[in-house]
C-alpha positions in Angstrom: 66.5 43.5 159.3 65.8 41.1 162.2 62.6 41.3 164.1 61.2 39.2 167.0 57.5 38.8 167.1 55.2 36.9 169.5 51.8 35.3 168.8 49.6 35.6 171.8 46.0 34.8 172.6 43.4 33.4 175.0 43.2 29.6 174.8 41.2 28.3 171.8 41.4 31.6 169.8 43.4 29.9 166.9 47.0 31.0 167.9 48.7 27.9 166.7 46.6 27.7 163.4 47.7 31.3 162.8 51.3 30.4 163.2 51.0 27.5 160.7 49.4 29.9 158.2 52.2 32.6 158.6 54.9 29.9 158.1 53.1 28.4 155.1 52.5 31.9 153.5 56.2 32.7 153.9 57.3 29.2 152.4 58.8 28.2 155.8 56.8 25.0 155.9 55.3 22.9 153.1 52.2 21.7 154.7 49.8 23.4 157.2 48.8 21.2 160.1 45.7 21.6 162.4 45.4 21.4 166.2 42.3 19.2 165.8 44.1 16.8 163.5 47.1 16.6 166.0 49.6 17.5 163.3 50.3 21.1 163.8 53.9 22.2 163.3 54.5 23.9 166.7 52.5 21.7 169.0 54.9 18.9 168.4 55.0 17.5 172.0 52.9 14.5 172.5 51.2 15.9 175.6 50.3 19.1 173.6 48.8 17.0 170.7 46.7 14.9 173.0 45.3 17.9 174.9 45.1 20.2 171.9 46.8 23.2 173.8 50.1 24.9 173.7 52.1 24.2 176.9 55.7 25.1 175.9 56.7 28.3 174.0 58.2 27.4 170.6 60.4 29.3 168.2 60.4 29.6 164.5 61.7 31.9 161.8 60.7 33.1 158.4 61.5 35.9 155.9 59.1 38.3 154.4 60.2 41.0 151.9 63.1 42.8 153.5 62.9 41.2 157.0 63.9 38.1 158.8 61.4 37.3 161.5 61.9 35.2 164.7 58.5 34.0 165.8 57.6 32.9 169.3 54.4 30.8 169.7 53.4 31.2 173.4 51.1 29.2 175.7 47.4 30.5 175.7 46.2 28.7 178.8 46.3 30.8 181.9 47.9 27.9 183.8 51.0 28.4 181.7 51.0 32.2 181.8 54.5 32.5 183.4 56.1 31.1 180.3 54.0 33.4 178.1 55.1 36.4 180.2 58.8 35.6 179.9 58.3 35.5 176.2 57.0 39.1 176.1 60.3 40.4 177.4 62.1 39.1 174.3 59.6 40.7 171.7 59.9 43.6 169.3 56.3 43.2 168.1 53.2 41.2 169.1 50.2 39.8 167.3 47.3 39.4 169.9 44.5 37.2 168.5 40.9 37.8 169.6 38.3 35.3 168.9 35.5 36.8 166.7 33.1 34.5 168.4 34.0 35.0 172.1 35.3 38.5 171.6 37.5 40.0 174.2 38.0 37.7 177.1 39.5 38.4 180.5 42.8 36.7 179.8 43.0 38.7 176.5 42.7 41.9 178.5 45.5 40.7 180.8 47.8 39.9 177.9 47.1 43.3 176.3 47.9 45.1 179.6 51.2 43.3 179.8 52.1 44.3 176.3 51.3 47.9 177.1 53.3 47.6 180.3 56.3 46.4 178.2 55.7 49.0 175.5 55.5 46.4 172.8 53.8 47.5 169.5 50.8 45.2 168.9 48.7 44.3 166.0 45.2 42.7 166.8 44.2 39.9 164.6 40.4 39.2 165.0 40.1 35.4 164.1 37.2 33.2 163.2 35.4 35.8 161.2 34.2 32.9 158.9 31.6 32.0 161.7 28.1 33.3 161.1 27.8 34.6 164.6 30.8 36.9 164.3 29.6 40.5 164.2 32.3 43.1 163.2 30.5 46.0 164.8 30.1 44.3 168.1 33.6 43.1 168.1 34.9 46.6 167.4 32.9 47.9 170.4 34.3 45.1 172.5 37.9 45.9 171.4 37.6 49.6 172.3 35.9 49.1 175.6 38.0 46.3 176.9 41.4 46.9 175.3 41.9 50.4 173.8 40.1 53.1 172.1 43.2 53.5 170.0 42.5 50.4 168.0 41.6 50.8 164.3 40.7 48.4 161.6 43.5 48.3 159.0 42.1 45.4 157.0 41.6 47.5 153.9 44.0 50.4 154.6 47.7 51.0 153.9 47.3 51.8 150.3 47.4 55.1 148.3 43.8 55.7 149.0 43.5 55.7 152.9 39.9 55.9 154.1 38.6 59.2 155.4 38.0 57.3 158.7 41.7 56.4 159.0 42.8 59.9 158.1 40.5 61.4 160.7 41.6 58.9 163.3 45.3 59.7 162.9 44.6 63.5 162.5 43.1 63.5 166.0 46.5 62.6 167.4 48.6 65.2 165.7 47.9 68.9 165.5 50.0 69.5 162.4 48.2 66.7 160.5 44.9 67.9 161.8 45.5 71.3 160.1 46.4 69.5 156.8 43.3 67.4 157.1 41.2 70.5 157.5 42.9 72.1 154.6 42.3 69.0 152.4 46.1 68.8 151.9 46.8 65.1 151.8 50.3 63.7 151.4 50.3 59.9 151.5 54.0 59.5 152.6 53.7 62.1 155.4 50.5 60.3 156.7 52.1 56.9 156.4 55.2 58.0 158.3 53.0 59.3 161.1 50.9 56.1 161.3 54.3 54.2 161.5 55.5 56.4 164.3 52.3 56.1 166.3 52.3 52.4 165.9 56.0 52.0 167.1 55.3 54.3 170.1 52.2 52.2 171.1 49.8 55.0 170.4 47.7 53.2 168.0 46.9 49.5 167.6 46.2 48.3 164.0 43.5 45.6 163.7 43.0 43.0 161.0 39.9 40.8 160.7 40.2 37.4 159.2 40.1 33.6 159.6 43.4 31.6 160.3 41.6 28.3 159.5 40.3 29.4 156.1 43.3 31.5 155.2 41.5 34.8 155.1 43.6 38.0 155.3 46.8 36.3 156.5 48.6 38.2 153.7 47.0 41.5 154.8 48.3 40.8 158.3 51.8 40.2 157.2 51.7 43.2 155.0 50.6 45.4 158.0 53.4 43.9 160.1 56.0 44.4 157.5 55.0 48.0 156.5 54.7 49.3 160.1 57.6 47.5 161.9 61.3 48.5 162.1 64.2 47.6 164.3 67.5 49.0 164.9 69.9 46.4 166.3 73.6 47.1 166.4 75.9 44.4 165.4 79.0 46.5 165.8 78.9 46.7 169.6 80.1 44.0 172.1 77.8 41.0 172.5 75.0 41.3 175.0 71.9 39.0 175.3 69.2 38.2 177.6 68.2 34.6 178.7 64.7 33.7 177.4 64.3 30.2 178.7 66.2 27.0 179.7 65.6 23.4 178.2 67.2 20.3 179.1 67.9 17.6 176.5 67.6 13.8 177.1 71.3 13.6 177.9 70.8 16.3 180.6 72.7 18.9 178.5 71.4 22.3 179.1 70.2 24.6 176.3 70.1 28.2 177.1 67.8 30.3 174.7 69.0 33.8 174.3 67.8 36.9 172.6 70.9 38.6 171.1 70.6 42.3 172.0 73.7 43.7 170.6 76.8 42.5 168.7 77.6 39.1 167.4 78.2 35.8 169.1 80.6 33.1 167.9 81.3 29.5 169.0 84.1 29.5 171.7 83.3 33.0 172.7 83.7 33.4 176.5 80.6 34.9 178.1 80.0 36.3 181.6 76.8 36.5 183.7 76.0 37.0 187.4 75.2 34.1 189.8 74.4 35.3 193.3 76.5 38.4 193.0 79.5 36.5 191.5 80.5 36.5 187.9 80.6 33.1 186.2 82.6 32.9 182.9 81.8 30.1 180.4 82.4 29.3 176.8 79.9 28.8 174.0 80.2 25.3 172.7 77.2 25.3 170.2 74.7 27.7 168.6 71.4 26.6 167.3 68.4 28.3 165.5 65.2 26.4 166.2 62.1 26.0 164.1 59.7 23.9 166.1 61.5 20.9 167.3 64.1 21.1 164.5 67.1 23.2 164.5 70.2 24.1 162.4 73.6 24.7 163.8 75.3 28.1 163.3 78.8 29.4 163.8 77.5 32.8 164.5 74.5 34.6 166.0 73.5 38.3 165.3 71.7 41.0 167.0 67.9 40.6 166.9 68.0 36.8 166.8 66.7 34.2 169.2 69.2 31.4 169.5 69.9 28.4 171.7 73.4 27.9 173.0 75.3 25.1 174.9 77.9 25.8 177.4 76.1 27.9 180.1 75.5 25.8 183.3 73.8 28.2 185.7 72.0 30.8 183.6 68.3 31.3 184.1 65.5 33.4 182.5 65.9 37.1 182.5 69.6 37.2 183.2 71.9 39.3 181.2 74.8 37.5 179.4 77.6 39.6 177.9 81.1 39.3 176.5 83.7 38.6 179.2 85.7 41.4 177.8 83.0 43.8 179.0 82.0 41.9 182.3 82.5 45.0 184.5 79.2 46.2 183.0 77.3 43.5 184.9 77.8 45.3 188.2 76.0 48.4 186.9 73.2 46.5 185.1 70.1 45.1 186.9 68.9 42.2 184.8 66.2 41.0 187.2 62.7 41.5 185.8 59.6 41.6 187.9 57.2 38.8 187.1 53.5 39.9 186.9 52.2 36.5 187.0 53.2 34.3 190.0 51.8 31.0 191.3 49.2 31.2 194.1 49.1 27.6 195.2 51.7 25.0 196.4 51.4 21.2 196.7 53.4 18.2 197.9 54.8 15.7 195.4 53.7 12.2 196.1 55.6 9.1 194.8 56.3 5.3 195.6 58.4 5.0 198.8 60.8 2.7 196.9 62.0 5.6 194.9 64.9 7.7 196.2 63.5 11.2 197.2 66.8 12.9 196.1 66.4 11.4 192.6 62.8 12.8 192.5 64.1 16.1 193.6 66.7 16.2 191.0 64.0 15.6 188.3 61.9 18.5 189.7 65.0 20.8 189.9 65.4 20.1 186.1 61.9 21.2 185.5 62.3 24.1 187.9 65.1 25.3 185.8 62.9 25.3 182.7 59.9 26.7 184.5 61.2 28.8 187.4 57.7 29.5 188.9 57.6 25.8 190.1 60.3 26.6 192.5 60.8 23.1 193.9 61.9 22.9 197.5 63.1 19.8 199.5 62.7 19.7 203.3 65.3 17.5 204.8 63.4 17.7 208.1 60.0 16.7 206.7 61.4 14.5 203.9 59.1 16.1 201.4 59.3 17.9 198.0 56.8 20.9 197.4 56.2 22.9 194.2 54.4 26.1 193.3 51.6 26.0 190.7 49.0 28.2 189.0 46.0 26.0 189.4 45.0 22.3 189.7 44.8 21.8 185.9 48.6 22.3 185.7 49.2 19.2 187.9 47.6 16.9 185.3 50.1 18.1 182.7 53.0 17.8 185.2 52.1 14.1 185.9 52.4 13.4 182.2 55.6 15.3 181.8 57.3 13.6 184.6 56.2 10.1 183.4 57.3 10.9 179.7 60.6 12.4 180.6 61.7 10.6 183.7 59.6 7.4 183.5 58.3 8.2 187.0 54.7 8.1 188.2 53.9 10.9 190.6 50.8 12.3 192.2 50.2 15.5 194.3 48.7 16.3 197.6 46.0 18.9 198.4 46.6 22.3 197.0 47.5 25.0 199.6 47.4 28.7 199.2 50.8 30.4 199.1 50.5 32.9 201.9 53.2 35.6 202.5 54.2 37.9 205.2 55.2 41.5 205.6 55.6 44.2 208.4 53.4 47.1 209.4 56.0 49.5 210.7 59.7 50.2 210.4 62.1 48.2 212.6 65.8 47.7 213.3 67.3 44.3 213.3 70.7 43.3 214.8 72.8 40.3 214.3 76.1 39.1 215.8 78.1 36.0 215.0 81.3 35.4 217.0 82.1 31.8 217.8 85.8 31.3 218.3 87.8 32.6 215.5 84.8 34.1 213.6 83.4 37.7 213.7 80.7 39.6 212.0 78.1 42.2 213.1 75.2 43.6 211.1 72.6 46.3 211.7 69.7 46.5 209.3 66.8 48.9 209.0 63.7 47.0 207.7 60.6 49.0 206.7 57.4 48.2 204.9 57.4 48.7 201.1 54.7 49.1 198.4 52.5 46.1 198.1 53.6 43.5 195.6 57.1 45.1 195.3 59.0 42.2 196.8 62.3 42.8 198.7 64.8 45.7 197.9 68.1 46.5 199.4 70.3 49.6 200.0 73.5 50.1 201.9 74.1 53.3 204.0 77.1 51.7 205.9 80.4 53.5 206.0 83.5 51.8 204.5 85.4 52.4 207.7 83.1 50.1 209.5 82.4 47.4 206.8 84.2 47.2 203.5 82.5 47.4 200.2 83.1 43.8 199.6 81.4 42.7 202.8 78.6 45.1 202.1 78.0 43.2 198.9 78.0 40.0 200.8 75.2 41.2 203.1 73.2 42.0 199.9 74.0 38.6 198.4 72.8 36.9 201.6 69.6 39.0 201.6 68.6 37.7 198.0 70.2 34.2 198.1 67.1 32.6 199.6 63.6 33.4 200.6 63.1 34.4 204.3 60.4 33.1 206.6 58.1 35.4 208.5 57.4 34.9 212.1 53.6 34.5 212.0 53.2 31.3 210.0 56.8 30.7 208.5 55.6 32.1 205.2 57.8 33.9 202.7 58.7 37.5 203.7 57.9 40.1 201.0 57.2 43.8 200.5 60.1 45.2 202.6 63.0 47.5 202.1 66.1 46.4 203.9 68.9 48.9 204.5 72.3 48.0 205.8 73.1 50.8 208.4 76.3 49.6 209.8 78.3 46.6 210.7 81.6 45.3 212.1 84.3 43.0 210.8 87.7 41.7 212.1 90.7 41.8 209.9 92.0 38.4 211.0 88.9 36.4 212.0 86.1 37.5 209.6 85.2 35.1 206.9 82.4 35.4 204.3 80.1 32.9 206.0 80.2 35.0 209.1 78.2 37.8 207.5 75.8 35.2 206.2 75.0 34.2 209.8 74.9 37.7 211.1 72.7 39.0 208.4 70.0 36.2 208.7 70.0 36.8 212.5 69.6 40.5 212.1 66.7 40.1 209.7 64.9 37.7 212.0 65.6 39.8 215.0 64.1 42.9 213.4 61.0 41.0 212.4 60.4 40.1 216.0 60.4 43.7 217.1 57.4 44.9 215.0 53.8 43.9 214.1 53.7 41.5 211.2 50.9 41.1 208.6 49.8 37.9 206.8 49.2 38.4 203.0 47.2 36.2 200.6 46.8 36.2 196.9 43.9 37.8 195.1 42.0 37.2 191.8 40.4 39.7 189.6 37.4 38.1 188.2 34.8 38.6 185.5 31.5 36.7 185.6 29.0 36.6 182.7 25.6 35.3 183.7 21.8 35.4 182.9 20.1 38.2 184.9 18.0 35.5 186.6 21.1 34.4 188.6 22.3 37.9 189.5 21.1 37.8 193.1 22.7 34.5 193.8 26.1 35.4 192.4 26.2 38.8 194.3 25.3 37.0 197.5 28.1 34.3 196.7 30.6 37.1 196.1 29.8 38.8 199.4 30.0 35.5 201.3 33.5 35.0 199.7 34.8 38.4 200.9 34.9 39.8 197.4 34.2 43.2 196.0 32.4 43.8 192.7 30.7 46.1 190.2 28.1 45.4 187.6 28.3 46.4 183.9 25.2 47.3 181.9 23.2 44.3 180.9 22.1 43.3 177.4 20.2 40.3 176.0 19.2 39.3 179.6 22.9 38.9 180.5 25.1 40.9 183.0 28.8 41.1 183.5 30.0 41.3 187.0 33.7 42.1 187.6 35.5 42.3 190.8 38.2 41.1 193.2 38.5 38.5 195.8 40.8 36.1 197.8 42.1 33.0 195.8 41.2 30.8 198.8 37.7 31.6 198.5 37.1 31.8 194.7 39.4 29.0 193.3 36.6 26.4 193.4 33.7 28.7 192.5 33.9 28.0 188.8 32.4 24.4 189.3 29.7 25.9 191.6 28.8 28.5 189.0 28.6 26.0 186.1 26.3 23.8 188.3 23.6 26.3 189.3 23.6 28.1 185.9 23.4 24.7 184.1 26.5 25.6 182.2 25.3 29.0 180.9 27.4 31.1 183.4 31.0 32.0 182.7 33.9 33.1 185.0 37.5 34.0 184.3 40.3 34.9 186.7 43.5 36.8 186.6 46.1 37.0 189.2 45.9 40.4 191.0 48.7 40.4 193.5 48.8 40.0 197.2 46.8 41.9 199.9 46.0 41.5 203.6 44.6 38.2 204.4 40.7 38.3 205.1 40.9 35.4 207.8 44.4 35.6 209.2 43.5 34.2 212.7 42.0 31.1 211.0 44.9 30.5 208.7 47.5 30.9 211.5 45.5 28.6 213.8 45.6 25.8 211.3 49.3 26.5 210.4 50.3 26.5 214.1 53.8 27.7 213.5 56.3 28.2 216.4 58.8 30.8 215.6 60.9 29.9 218.4 61.2 26.2 217.4 62.4 27.1 213.9 66.1 26.1 214.0 66.9 27.4 210.5 65.6 30.9 211.3 66.7 32.2 214.5 66.9 35.7 216.1 69.5 34.5 218.6 73.1 35.9 218.3 76.5 34.2 219.1 79.0 36.1 221.3 82.4 35.0 222.6 83.9 35.5 226.0 87.2 34.0 227.3 87.5 31.7 224.2 84.0 30.4 224.7 80.9 31.0 222.5 77.6 31.7 224.1 74.1 32.5 222.9 72.2 35.7 223.5 68.5 35.6 222.8 67.1 37.9 220.2 65.2 40.3 222.6 68.6 41.0 224.5 71.0 41.2 221.5 70.9 45.0 221.3 72.4 45.3 224.8 75.4 43.2 223.8 76.2 44.7 220.3 79.5 46.3 219.6 78.2 48.7 216.9 76.7 52.0 218.0 73.1 52.0 217.0 72.0 55.6 216.6 68.5 55.5 215.4 
């Protein structure tokens, strides 16, 4: 039975050490390494060993009793959360590590919420219980208050003599078992079956207390995992898999890491996947199973395995890959997954002027394939490269990565907030593209959508007006790039776009014509309605001495944040709330300064909302929508063999379609 498990934790909770112990206990490695000794098995990258943190997710495998486990060690630092989140989508089960010293921290709450969102059965491992300051009762309270009341200590359970506390805990979740409990009718097999069912449906979360460093209760953790987990992968179906991550080797050959969802995969099998609404077919040239930085080659891969393959040139994370024999299924499957964690900052890449900028851009494109949240962009007009980042700490690591992999010294400019734009009300946008021997016309309805929902598309056009193929082209062009808003030229988001109608010409219409008409219709629609500037927000949690309460509350109010205060104990209080990234991003240093290191603050990304100082931001931005040559609302018409331009505000009066709205 194949099972894929992930090890997740807040940074410095002992995640990599636990991975070492699990592999050692299952005879997968001969020697246990340590992060502080810079010889851990998974943190094999030189940068990781120097910094003592996990930056890149790693894969391993081990066997325990009746199961083959594929293990993913994920980054714990919040700056590398996007890679951690992509890993979640591959998991059957998760082990979430909580430090017995720090208890439940803000990032741990975030990870746990993601696990719940993805319905991933999770075991909690409370680490560092060898420390004198670890208090099991306090930790239990912290777990139930901050994560879930459905957490129960399984450290001494799962034997023929279940504790009365566990029996009562389970009985509360099932009326039939509750009656048996009250009748004093105990059947171990029945109760165990119910526990297993509740665990796999994410209705209970087993917890094990121990110490990874001192090898305490690692065997118990493995036993709980093995006893309660089960998978049902089908190897008899046609192959399908989901891309997990991309990695480029030194010779620039691309490795595509895939979770095999169904069926089997063999070398030279032809696979299909979508690239901008087109199907790409490519053959598998090599299959690898990785354990840390080492791998073995295989002729086959089976359902429930994580494998790396060579041969796919344009696949990227979260895409579905299936057997070419079944490729028609791709049109009916949505393989795009929403990312909960997105960068909130952007910065310019700086480098020596003697270096060719296009070479530098090619390096960052490679990094962008591996970490899609970087989203490197190159402006031909400004001759600059920009990337998106989580925070300033990430830049230090990026400098080292670029130097190590490409032998190039880079620096970065000031960090800028990644603002976005949306609309307040519904609007209709029209676009016409008709230079000589070309023709396309598009009418779009654009309406505001739920905050942080991105862009969605629907077609209500009739095939008598615009063929299904051309309707699909309009959809492709909507999603092929980000679109600038009209306020500051920031990315458009949170809108639903509906294709109402359009026109084509049997002889003159080409694919690129609908691209031009679509972009112009979208821009023209935005100019007909009030637009809104959005900015990213943090959720924050601050732990401070009560003496500093007044100062912190005053600071939060000055930074346009909202907050609430939890009950205080031991002269300390916890303040949680929400505020703009632009105001709070530099606050940790200020907090550390005036509390003399005793205050703690943690952030989690909390989506986009209306900007608190739009006028100031747009004044600094100084964007002129009419001077943006790449994004125009003007349409091109043709008369007597000559093309002419009609300005956006007048296009409706020249359109050929009937616009009945």
